[in-house]
Coordinates of C-alpha atoms in Angstrom, one line a residue:
Chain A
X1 CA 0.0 0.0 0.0
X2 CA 1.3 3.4 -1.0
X3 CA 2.1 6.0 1.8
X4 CA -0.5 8.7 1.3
X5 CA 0.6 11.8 0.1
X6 CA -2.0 14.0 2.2
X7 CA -1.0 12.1 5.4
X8 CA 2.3 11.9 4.1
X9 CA 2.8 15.9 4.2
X10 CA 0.8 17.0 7.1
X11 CA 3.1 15.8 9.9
X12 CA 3.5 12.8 12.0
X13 CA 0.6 13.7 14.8
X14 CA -1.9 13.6 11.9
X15 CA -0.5 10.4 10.2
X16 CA -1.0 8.2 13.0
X17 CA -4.7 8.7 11.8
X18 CA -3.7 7.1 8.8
X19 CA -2.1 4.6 10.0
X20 CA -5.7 4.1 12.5
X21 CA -8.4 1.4 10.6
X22 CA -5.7 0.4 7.8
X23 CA -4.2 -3.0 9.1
X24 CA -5.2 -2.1 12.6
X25 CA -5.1 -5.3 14.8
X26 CA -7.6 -6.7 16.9
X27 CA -4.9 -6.1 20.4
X28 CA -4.2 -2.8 18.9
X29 CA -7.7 -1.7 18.9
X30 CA -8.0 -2.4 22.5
X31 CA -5.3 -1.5 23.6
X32 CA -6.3 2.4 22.0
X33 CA -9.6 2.1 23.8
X34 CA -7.9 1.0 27.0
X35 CA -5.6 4.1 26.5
X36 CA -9.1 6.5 26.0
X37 CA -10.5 4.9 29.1
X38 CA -7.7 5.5 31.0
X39 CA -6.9 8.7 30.2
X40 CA -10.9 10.1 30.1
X41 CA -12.1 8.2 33.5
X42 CA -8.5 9.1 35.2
X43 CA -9.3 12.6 34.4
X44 CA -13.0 11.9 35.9
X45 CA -11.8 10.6 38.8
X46 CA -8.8 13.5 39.3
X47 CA -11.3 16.1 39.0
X48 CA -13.8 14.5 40.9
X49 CA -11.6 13.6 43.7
X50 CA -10.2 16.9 44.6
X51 CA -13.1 18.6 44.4
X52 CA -11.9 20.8 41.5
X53 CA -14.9 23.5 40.5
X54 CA -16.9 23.4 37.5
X55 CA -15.6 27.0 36.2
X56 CA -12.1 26.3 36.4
X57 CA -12.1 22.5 34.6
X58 CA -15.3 20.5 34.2
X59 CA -15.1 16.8 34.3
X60 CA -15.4 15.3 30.9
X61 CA -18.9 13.8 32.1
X62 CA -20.1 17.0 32.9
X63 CA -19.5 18.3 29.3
X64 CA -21.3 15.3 27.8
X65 CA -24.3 16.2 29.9
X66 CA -24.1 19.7 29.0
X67 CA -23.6 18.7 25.4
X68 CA -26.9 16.4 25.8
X69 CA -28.5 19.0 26.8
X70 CA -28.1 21.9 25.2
X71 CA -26.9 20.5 21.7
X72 CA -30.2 21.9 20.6
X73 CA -29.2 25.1 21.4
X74 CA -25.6 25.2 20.5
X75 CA -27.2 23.5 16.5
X76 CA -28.0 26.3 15.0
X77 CA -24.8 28.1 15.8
X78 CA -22.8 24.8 13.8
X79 CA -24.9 25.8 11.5
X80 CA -23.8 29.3 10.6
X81 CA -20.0 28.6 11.0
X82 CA -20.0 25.7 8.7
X83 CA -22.2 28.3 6.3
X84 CA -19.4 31.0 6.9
X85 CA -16.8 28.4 7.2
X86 CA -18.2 26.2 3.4
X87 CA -18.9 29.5 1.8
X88 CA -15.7 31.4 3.0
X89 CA -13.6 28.7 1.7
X90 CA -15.2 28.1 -1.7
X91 CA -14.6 31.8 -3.2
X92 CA -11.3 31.7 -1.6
X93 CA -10.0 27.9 -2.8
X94 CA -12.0 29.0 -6.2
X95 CA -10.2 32.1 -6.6
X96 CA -6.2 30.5 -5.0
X97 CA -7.1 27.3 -7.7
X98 CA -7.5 29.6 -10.5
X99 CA -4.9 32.4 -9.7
X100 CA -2.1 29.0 -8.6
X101 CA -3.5 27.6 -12.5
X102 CA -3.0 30.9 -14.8
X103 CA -0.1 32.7 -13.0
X104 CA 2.6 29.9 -12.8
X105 CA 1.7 29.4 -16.7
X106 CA 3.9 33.4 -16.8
X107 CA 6.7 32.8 -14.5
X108 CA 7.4 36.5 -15.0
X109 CA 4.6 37.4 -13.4
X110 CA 4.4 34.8 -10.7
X111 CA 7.9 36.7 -9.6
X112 CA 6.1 39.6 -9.1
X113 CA 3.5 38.3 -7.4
X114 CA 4.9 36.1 -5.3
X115 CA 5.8 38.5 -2.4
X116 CA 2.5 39.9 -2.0
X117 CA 0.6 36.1 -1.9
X118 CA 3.2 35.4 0.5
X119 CA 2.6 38.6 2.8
X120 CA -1.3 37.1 2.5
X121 CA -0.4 33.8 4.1
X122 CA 1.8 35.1 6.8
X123 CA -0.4 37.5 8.0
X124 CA -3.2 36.2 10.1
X125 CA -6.5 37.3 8.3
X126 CA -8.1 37.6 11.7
X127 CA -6.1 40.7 12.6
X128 CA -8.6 42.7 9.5
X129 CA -12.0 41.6 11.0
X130 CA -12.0 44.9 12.8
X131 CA -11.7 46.7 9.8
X132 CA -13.9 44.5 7.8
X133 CA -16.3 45.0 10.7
X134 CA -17.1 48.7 10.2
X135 CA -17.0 48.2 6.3
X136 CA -19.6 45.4 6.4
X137 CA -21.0 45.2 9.6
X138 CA -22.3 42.4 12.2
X139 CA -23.6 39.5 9.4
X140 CA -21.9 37.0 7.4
X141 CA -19.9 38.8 5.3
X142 CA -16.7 40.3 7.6
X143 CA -16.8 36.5 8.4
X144 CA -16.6 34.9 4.9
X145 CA -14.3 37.5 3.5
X146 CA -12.0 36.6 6.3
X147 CA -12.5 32.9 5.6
X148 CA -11.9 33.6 1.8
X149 CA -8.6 35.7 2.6
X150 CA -7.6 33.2 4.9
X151 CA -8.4 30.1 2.6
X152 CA -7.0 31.3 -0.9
X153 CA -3.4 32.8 -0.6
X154 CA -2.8 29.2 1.1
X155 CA -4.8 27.1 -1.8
X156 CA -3.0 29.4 -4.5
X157 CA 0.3 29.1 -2.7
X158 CA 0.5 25.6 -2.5
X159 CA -1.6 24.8 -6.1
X160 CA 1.3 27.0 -7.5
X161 CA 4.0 24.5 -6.3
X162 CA 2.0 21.6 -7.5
X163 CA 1.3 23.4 -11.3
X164 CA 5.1 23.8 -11.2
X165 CA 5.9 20.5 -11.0
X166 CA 6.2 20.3 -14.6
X167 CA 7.9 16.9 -15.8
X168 CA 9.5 17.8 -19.2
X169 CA 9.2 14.3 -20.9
X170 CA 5.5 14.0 -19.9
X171 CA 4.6 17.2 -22.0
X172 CA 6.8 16.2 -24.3
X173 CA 4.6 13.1 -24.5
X174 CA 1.4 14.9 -24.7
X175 CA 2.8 17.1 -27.6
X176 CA 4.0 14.1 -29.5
X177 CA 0.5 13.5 -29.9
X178 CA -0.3 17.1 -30.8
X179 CA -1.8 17.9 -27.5
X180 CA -3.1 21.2 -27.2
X181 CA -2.0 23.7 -24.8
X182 CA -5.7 23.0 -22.8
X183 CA -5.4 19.5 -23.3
X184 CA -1.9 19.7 -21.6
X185 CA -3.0 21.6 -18.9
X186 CA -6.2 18.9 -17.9
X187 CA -4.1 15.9 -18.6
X188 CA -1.1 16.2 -17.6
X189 CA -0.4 19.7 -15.4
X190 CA -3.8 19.2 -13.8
X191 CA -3.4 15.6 -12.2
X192 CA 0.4 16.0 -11.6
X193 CA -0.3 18.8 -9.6
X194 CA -3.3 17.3 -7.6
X195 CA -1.3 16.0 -4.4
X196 CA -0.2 19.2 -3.7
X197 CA -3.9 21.2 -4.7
X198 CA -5.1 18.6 -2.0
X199 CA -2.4 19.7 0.6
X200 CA -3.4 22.8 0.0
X201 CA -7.3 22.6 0.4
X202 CA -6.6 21.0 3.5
X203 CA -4.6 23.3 5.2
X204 CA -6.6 26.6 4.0
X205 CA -9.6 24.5 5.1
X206 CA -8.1 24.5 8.4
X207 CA -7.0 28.2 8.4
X208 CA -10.6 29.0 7.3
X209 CA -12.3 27.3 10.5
X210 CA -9.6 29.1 13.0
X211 CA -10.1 32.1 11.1
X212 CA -14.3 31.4 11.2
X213 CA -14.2 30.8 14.9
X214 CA -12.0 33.9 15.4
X215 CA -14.0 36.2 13.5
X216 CA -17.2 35.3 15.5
X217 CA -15.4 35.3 18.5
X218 CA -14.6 39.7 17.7
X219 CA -18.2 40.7 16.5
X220 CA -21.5 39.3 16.2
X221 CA -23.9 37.8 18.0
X222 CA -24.1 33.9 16.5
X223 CA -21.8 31.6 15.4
X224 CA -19.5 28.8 17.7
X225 CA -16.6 31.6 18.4
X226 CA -19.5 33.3 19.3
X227 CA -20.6 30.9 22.0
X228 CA -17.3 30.2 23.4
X229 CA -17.3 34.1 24.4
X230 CA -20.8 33.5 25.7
X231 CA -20.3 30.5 28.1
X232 CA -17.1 32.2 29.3
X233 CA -18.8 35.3 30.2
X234 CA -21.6 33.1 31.8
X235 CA -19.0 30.8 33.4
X236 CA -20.8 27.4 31.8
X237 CA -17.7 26.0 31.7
X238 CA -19.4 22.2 30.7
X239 CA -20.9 24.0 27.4
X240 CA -18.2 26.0 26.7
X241 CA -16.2 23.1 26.2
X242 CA -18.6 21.0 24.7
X243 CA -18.3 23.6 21.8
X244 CA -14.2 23.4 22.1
X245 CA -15.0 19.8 21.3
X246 CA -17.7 20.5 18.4
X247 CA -14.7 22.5 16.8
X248 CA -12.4 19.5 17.2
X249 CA -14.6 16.9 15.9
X250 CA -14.8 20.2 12.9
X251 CA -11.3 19.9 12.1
X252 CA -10.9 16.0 12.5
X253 CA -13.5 15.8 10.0
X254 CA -11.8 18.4 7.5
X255 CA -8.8 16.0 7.9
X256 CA -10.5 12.8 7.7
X257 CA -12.7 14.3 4.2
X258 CA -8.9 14.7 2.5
X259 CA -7.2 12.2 3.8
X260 CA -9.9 9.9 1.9
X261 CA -9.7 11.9 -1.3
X262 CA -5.8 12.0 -1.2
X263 CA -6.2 7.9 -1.1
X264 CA -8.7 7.8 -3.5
X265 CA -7.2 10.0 -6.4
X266 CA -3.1 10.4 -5.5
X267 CA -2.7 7.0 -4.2
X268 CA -0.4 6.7 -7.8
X269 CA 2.5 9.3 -6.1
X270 CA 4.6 7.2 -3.7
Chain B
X1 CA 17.6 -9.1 -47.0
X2 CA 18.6 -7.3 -44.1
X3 CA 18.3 -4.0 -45.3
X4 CA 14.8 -2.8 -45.4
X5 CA 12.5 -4.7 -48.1
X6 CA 11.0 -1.9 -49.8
X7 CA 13.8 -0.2 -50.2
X8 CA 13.6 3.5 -50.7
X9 CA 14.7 6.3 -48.5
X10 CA 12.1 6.8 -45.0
X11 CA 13.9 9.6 -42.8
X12 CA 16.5 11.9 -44.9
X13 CA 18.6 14.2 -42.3
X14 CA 19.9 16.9 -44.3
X15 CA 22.5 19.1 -42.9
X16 CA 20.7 19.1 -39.5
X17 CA 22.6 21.6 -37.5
X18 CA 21.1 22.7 -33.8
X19 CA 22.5 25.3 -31.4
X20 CA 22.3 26.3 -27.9
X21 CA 24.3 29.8 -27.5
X22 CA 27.7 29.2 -29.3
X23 CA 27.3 25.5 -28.4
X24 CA 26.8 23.3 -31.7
X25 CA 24.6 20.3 -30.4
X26 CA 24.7 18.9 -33.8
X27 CA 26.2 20.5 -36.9
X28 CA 25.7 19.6 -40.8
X29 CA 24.8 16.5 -39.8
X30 CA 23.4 14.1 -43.0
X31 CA 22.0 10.6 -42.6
X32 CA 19.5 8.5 -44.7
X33 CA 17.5 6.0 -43.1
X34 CA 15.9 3.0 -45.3
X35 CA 12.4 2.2 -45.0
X36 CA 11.6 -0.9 -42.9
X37 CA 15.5 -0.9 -41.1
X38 CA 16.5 -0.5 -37.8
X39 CA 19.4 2.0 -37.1
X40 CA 21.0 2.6 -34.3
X41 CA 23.0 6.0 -33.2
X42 CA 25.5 5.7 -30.9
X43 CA 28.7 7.7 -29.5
X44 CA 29.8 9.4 -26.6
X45 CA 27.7 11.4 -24.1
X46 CA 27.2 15.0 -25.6
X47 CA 27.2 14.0 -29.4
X48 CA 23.5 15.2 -30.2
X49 CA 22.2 11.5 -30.3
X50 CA 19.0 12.7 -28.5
X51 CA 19.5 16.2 -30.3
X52 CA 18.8 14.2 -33.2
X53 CA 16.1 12.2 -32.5
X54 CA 14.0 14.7 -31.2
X55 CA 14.5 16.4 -34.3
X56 CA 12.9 13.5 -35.8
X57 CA 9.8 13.5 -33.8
X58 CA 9.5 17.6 -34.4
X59 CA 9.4 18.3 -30.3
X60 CA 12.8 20.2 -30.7
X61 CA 13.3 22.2 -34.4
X62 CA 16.4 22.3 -35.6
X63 CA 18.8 25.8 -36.3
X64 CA 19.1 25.0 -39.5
X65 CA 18.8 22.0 -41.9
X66 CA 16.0 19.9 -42.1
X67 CA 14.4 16.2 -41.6
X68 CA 12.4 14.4 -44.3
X69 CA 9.5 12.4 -44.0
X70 CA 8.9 10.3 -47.2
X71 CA 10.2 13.1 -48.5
X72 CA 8.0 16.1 -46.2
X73 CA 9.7 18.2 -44.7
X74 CA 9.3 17.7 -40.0
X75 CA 8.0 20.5 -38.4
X76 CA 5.7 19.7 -35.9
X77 CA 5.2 15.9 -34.4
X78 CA 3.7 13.2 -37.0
X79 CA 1.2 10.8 -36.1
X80 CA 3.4 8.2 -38.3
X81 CA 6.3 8.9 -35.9
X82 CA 6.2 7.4 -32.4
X83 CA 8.3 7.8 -29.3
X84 CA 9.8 5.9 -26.8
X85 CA 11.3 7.6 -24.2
X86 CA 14.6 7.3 -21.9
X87 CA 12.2 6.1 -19.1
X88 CA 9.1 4.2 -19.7
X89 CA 7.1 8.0 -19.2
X90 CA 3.8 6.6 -18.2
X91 CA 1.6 8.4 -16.5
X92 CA 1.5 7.4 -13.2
X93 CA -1.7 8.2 -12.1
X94 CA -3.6 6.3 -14.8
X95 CA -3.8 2.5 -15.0
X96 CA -2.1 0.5 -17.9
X97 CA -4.7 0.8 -20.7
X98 CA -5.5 4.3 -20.2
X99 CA -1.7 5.4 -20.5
X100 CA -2.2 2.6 -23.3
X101 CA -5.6 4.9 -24.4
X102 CA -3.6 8.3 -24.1
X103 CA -2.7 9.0 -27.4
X104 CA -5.9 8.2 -28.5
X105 CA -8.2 10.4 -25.9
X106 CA -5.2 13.3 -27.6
X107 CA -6.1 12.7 -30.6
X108 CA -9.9 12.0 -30.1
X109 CA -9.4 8.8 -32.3
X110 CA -10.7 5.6 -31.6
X111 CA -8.9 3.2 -30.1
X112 CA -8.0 -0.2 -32.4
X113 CA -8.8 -2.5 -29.4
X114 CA -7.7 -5.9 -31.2
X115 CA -4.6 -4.4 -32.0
X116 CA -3.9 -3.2 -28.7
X117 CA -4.9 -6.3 -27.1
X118 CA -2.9 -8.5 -29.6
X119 CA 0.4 -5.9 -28.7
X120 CA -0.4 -6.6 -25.0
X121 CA -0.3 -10.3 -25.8
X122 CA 2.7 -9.7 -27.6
X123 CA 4.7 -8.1 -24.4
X124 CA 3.2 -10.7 -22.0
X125 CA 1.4 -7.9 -20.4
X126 CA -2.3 -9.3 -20.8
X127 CA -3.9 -9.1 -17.0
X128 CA -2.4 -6.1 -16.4
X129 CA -4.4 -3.7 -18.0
X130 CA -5.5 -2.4 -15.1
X131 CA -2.4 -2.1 -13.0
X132 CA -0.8 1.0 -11.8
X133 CA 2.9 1.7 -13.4
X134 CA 4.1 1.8 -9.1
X135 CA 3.0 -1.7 -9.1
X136 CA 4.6 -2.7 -12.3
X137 CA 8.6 -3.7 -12.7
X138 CA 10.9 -1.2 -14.8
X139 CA 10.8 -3.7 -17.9
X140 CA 7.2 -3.7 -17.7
X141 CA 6.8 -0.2 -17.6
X142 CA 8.8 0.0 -20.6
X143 CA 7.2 -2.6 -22.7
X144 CA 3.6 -0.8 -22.0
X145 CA 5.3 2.0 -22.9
X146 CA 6.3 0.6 -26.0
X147 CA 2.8 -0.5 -26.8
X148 CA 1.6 3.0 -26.3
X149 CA 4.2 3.9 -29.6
X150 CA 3.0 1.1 -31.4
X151 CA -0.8 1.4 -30.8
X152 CA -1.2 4.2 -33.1
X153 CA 0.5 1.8 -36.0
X154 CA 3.6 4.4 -36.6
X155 CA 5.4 3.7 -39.7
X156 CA 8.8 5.0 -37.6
X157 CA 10.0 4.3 -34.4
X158 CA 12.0 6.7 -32.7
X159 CA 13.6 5.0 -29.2
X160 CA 15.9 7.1 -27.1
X161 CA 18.4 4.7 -25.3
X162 CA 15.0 3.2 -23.9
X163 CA 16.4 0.2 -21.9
X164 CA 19.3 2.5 -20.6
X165 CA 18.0 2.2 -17.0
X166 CA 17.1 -1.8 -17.0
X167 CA 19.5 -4.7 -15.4
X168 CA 20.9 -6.5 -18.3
X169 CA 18.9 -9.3 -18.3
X170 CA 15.6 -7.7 -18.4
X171 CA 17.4 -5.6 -20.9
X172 CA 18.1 -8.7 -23.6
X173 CA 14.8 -10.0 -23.3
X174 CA 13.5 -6.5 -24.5
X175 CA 16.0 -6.3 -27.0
X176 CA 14.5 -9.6 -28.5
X177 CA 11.4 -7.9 -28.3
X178 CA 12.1 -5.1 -30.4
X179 CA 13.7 -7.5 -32.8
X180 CA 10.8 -9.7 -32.9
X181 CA 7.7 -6.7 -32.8
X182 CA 10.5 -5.6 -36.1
X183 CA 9.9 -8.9 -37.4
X184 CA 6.0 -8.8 -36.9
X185 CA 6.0 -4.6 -38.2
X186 CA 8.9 -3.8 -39.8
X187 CA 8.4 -0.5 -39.0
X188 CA 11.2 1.0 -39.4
X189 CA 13.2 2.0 -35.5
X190 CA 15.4 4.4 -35.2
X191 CA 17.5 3.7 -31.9
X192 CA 19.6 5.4 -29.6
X193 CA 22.0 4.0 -27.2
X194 CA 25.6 3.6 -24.8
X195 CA 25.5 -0.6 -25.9
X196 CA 27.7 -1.5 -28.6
X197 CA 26.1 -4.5 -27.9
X198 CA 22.8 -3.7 -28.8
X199 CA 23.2 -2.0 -31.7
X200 CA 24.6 -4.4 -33.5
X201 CA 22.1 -7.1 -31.8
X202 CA 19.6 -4.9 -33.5
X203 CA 20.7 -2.9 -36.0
X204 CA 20.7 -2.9 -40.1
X205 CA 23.1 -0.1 -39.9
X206 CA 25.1 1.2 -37.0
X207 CA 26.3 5.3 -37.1
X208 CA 28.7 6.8 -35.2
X209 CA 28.4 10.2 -34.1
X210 CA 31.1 12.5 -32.9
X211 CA 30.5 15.0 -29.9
X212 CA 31.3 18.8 -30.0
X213 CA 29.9 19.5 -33.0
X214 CA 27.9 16.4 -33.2
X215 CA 27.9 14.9 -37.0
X216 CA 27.7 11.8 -38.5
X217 CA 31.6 9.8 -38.0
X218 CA 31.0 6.5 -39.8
X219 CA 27.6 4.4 -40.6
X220 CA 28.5 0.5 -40.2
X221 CA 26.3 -1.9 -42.2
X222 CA 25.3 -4.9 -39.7
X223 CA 24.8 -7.8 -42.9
X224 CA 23.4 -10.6 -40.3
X225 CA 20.3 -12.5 -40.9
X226 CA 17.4 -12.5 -38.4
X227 CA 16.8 -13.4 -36.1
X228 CA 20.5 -13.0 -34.3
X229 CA 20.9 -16.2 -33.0
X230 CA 24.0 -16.0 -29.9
X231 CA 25.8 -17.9 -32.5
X232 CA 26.2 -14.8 -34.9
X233 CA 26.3 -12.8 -32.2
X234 CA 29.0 -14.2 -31.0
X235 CA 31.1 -14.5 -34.4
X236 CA 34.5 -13.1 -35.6
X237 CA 32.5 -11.1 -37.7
X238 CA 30.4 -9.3 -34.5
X239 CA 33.6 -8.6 -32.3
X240 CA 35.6 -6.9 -35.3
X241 CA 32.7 -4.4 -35.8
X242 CA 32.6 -4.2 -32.2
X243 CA 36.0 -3.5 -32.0
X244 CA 36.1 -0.9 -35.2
X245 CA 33.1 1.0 -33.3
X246 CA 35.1 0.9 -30.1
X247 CA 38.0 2.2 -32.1
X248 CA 35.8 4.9 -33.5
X249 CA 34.1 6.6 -29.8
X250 CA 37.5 5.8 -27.9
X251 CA 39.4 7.5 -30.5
X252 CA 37.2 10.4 -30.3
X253 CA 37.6 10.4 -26.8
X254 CA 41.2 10.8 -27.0
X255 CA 41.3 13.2 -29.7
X256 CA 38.5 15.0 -28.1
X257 CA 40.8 15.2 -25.0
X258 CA 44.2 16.4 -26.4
X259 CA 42.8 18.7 -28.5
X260 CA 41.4 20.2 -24.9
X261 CA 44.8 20.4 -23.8

């Protein structure tokens, strides 16, 4: 079995997750839930036993209650950060995709460029929601264009190094056969660069929720971010963690959706 | 009849010359190539054998001078040309027939499956149509590459030292390949290659090419029947070419040397 190239280039921590279901043995399994059960009921029973106060660390069964509880409540507010957080990152992986596609076809350009793409990924896009506050207001929008400038300098940045990968003898292959310039780009640029295009989605889908959750945590009244400055003002510890572990499962599951891609369509690149 | 049957004149190089800055890849370089025969070009690194050939296939144009067709002039790739490349190329995230189907999805053409299928026989390569190249071994990467070049039914062959990077066992076998898919097509190959060996193993007519500028040194004719049994191979008459052809790229070598002295 091929190493995957999405697992592959996100880190160790995140591979073991590849490595997790794959050839997984039946000891090993256990021994992982043994490990979970330790860990969660020692951290019960720590909490528990010295008396330590809800406000300051709620035990892990008191934030599934809470969870039970008020996961009707804390819904609707998963429902407008995955809208801020799905339509955020689709205008800006849309617009990185197609900017990574044309501009590394004029490496001129791209040299000019380049600085300025990479002054948008270093700089956190959370530190404009002020600004794009007072231009747009309270609603969705600060929040998506965040999401969108957060999202697309790192799609485009990392698209660009896949679309560079050019491997001379394959275009030459494609133009022995009188491939058109279109063709070459769709059949041969396209899929070489997809490893990295996926790298890239993943890690500007990750940006985008930080930068979501930030941006309803400044201004707003709805939205997750939004509810972790609630509970915290209102001291509900329990809920406020049971969101902190909504927006985990969020990012586990942006993971999890690429890592299956990346072994359904790059498995080819060892 | 070792030299082609039909006779007649398929490639004509004429006075191919090809520059990079002040550097003369090749230089009035002239070379006829018979219809239905297998030539090989071989010489020392740098002598514009691959300058040459990809003149032939009209990916690289040449500075001056020109390659004929059956007479028409090469400026752009031909569908009667194919190419094999230094490695086997495929694709390596599509499957066996669809690198196989490449050309064709190109070209918009559809695919002659029974001669695909019979060229897949013909390479032993049947079941693994729908293998990946990862999970296929360097000579059978290179012999679906091969079918790729043949699928379209070129009536020239251009291989650039295509077996350069396989063990030399794997490396005779598909040298009796090409001989035998030669028998079966005799479509006429034009070869590239470091082996001595090879070329005459499967060569009408061996040329020699000199380095710095590159142009045509000798052309050897290779008079043995086919197919080259080890016995001819291994004749007086084999190792005296061998040694001329030696004589030939080692003297360059030395000339080439002092003269940078």
């Amino acid at each position: 079995m091929s190493e995957d190239v999405v697992g592959g280039k996100v880190g160790k921590g995140l591979q073991s997750l590849s490595t997790f279901g794959a050839g997984t043995s039946r000891l090993e399994v256990l021994a992982i839930i043994a490990t979970a059960v330790i860990v969660i009921g020692g951290l019960e029973l720590v909490l528990r036993w010295f008396e330590v106060p809800h406000y300051i660390l709620p035990p892990p069964s008191a934030i599934v209650a809470a969870l039970w509880t008020d996961f009707p409540l804390i819904l609707p507010h998963l429902g407008y950060t995955l809208v801020v957080l799905l339509s955020g990152f689709a205008i800006g992986a849309g617009i990185g995709l197609i900017l990574a596609a044309v501009i590394t076809q004029f490496p001129f350009a791209e040299k000019i460029i380049a600085p300025y793409i990479l002054i948008l990924v270093t700089t956190p896009m959370l530190a404009l929601v002020p600004l794009l506050i007072l231009w747009f207001g309270f609603g969705y929008e600060p929040r998506i264009i965040a999401v969108a400038l957060a999202t697309g300098p790192m799609v485009m940045i990392n698209s660009a190094t896949g679309f560079r990968r050019v491997d001379a003898n394959k275009i030459a292959l494609a133009r022995s056969y009188g491939a058109s310039t279109l063709q070459i780009f769709w059949k041969v640029r396209a899929p070489m660069a997809l490893p990295m295009i996926l790298v890239g989605l993943m890690i500007g889908a990750i940006f985008g929720l930080l930068t979501a959750v930030g941006a309803e945590m400044v201004g707003g009244g709805f939205g997750l971010g939004n509810r972790l400055t609630t509970y915290s003002s209102m001291i509900r510890m329990p809920q406020f963690f049971g969101v902190v572990l909504i927006l985990s499962l969020l990012g586990i599951l942006i993971y999890v959706i690429f890592f299956l891609i990346g072994k359904k369509w790059t498995s080819w690149e060892t | 009849m070792t030299q082609g049957d039909a006779g007649g004149t398929k490639l004509a190089v004429k006075a191919a010359t090809k520059r990079y800055g002040d550097f003369h890849a090749l230089k009035d370089c002239s070379l006829d190539i018979g219809a239905n025969s297998v030539v090989s070009i071989v010489g020392p690194s740098g002598c514009g054998k691959t300058t040459l050939l990809w003149a032939m296939s009209g990916l690289n144009p040449l500075t001056s001078g020109e390659v004929l067709l059956d007479g028409t002039p090469i400026d752009r790739p031909r569908p009667e040309v194919g190419l094999v490349f230094q490695e086997a190329n495929l694709l390596p995230w599509r499957n066996l027939m669809d690198n196989i189907l490449f050309p064709f999805e190109i070209k918009r053409q559809q695919p002659d499956r029974a001669w695909i299928d019979h060229l897949l026989d013909r390479v032993s390569l049947k079941g693994f149509e729908k293998s990946f190249p990862n999970e296929l071994s360097g000579g059978m990467q290179q012999r679906g590459s091969i079918v790729r070049a043949l699928s379209l039914q070129p009536s020239v062959l251009l291989m650039d030292e295509p077996f350069g990077a396989l063990d030399a066992f794997t490396r005779e076998e598909m040298n009796q390949l090409v001989e035998e898919i030669w028998l079966e097509t005799k479509t006429t190959i034009v070869f590239i290659t470091h082996s001595i060996e090879e070329a005459l193993f499967l060569s009408d007519q061996v040329v020699v090419l000199t380095p710095r500028p590159g142009r045509v040194l000798n052309v050897y004719d290779v008079p043995f029947e086919r197919p080259r049994t080890m016995e001819i191979m291994a004749s007086k008459e084999v190792f005296d070419l061998t040694n001329q052809i030696k004589a030939d790229i080692y003297g360059q070598q030395i000339a080439g040397r002092a003269a940078a002295e």
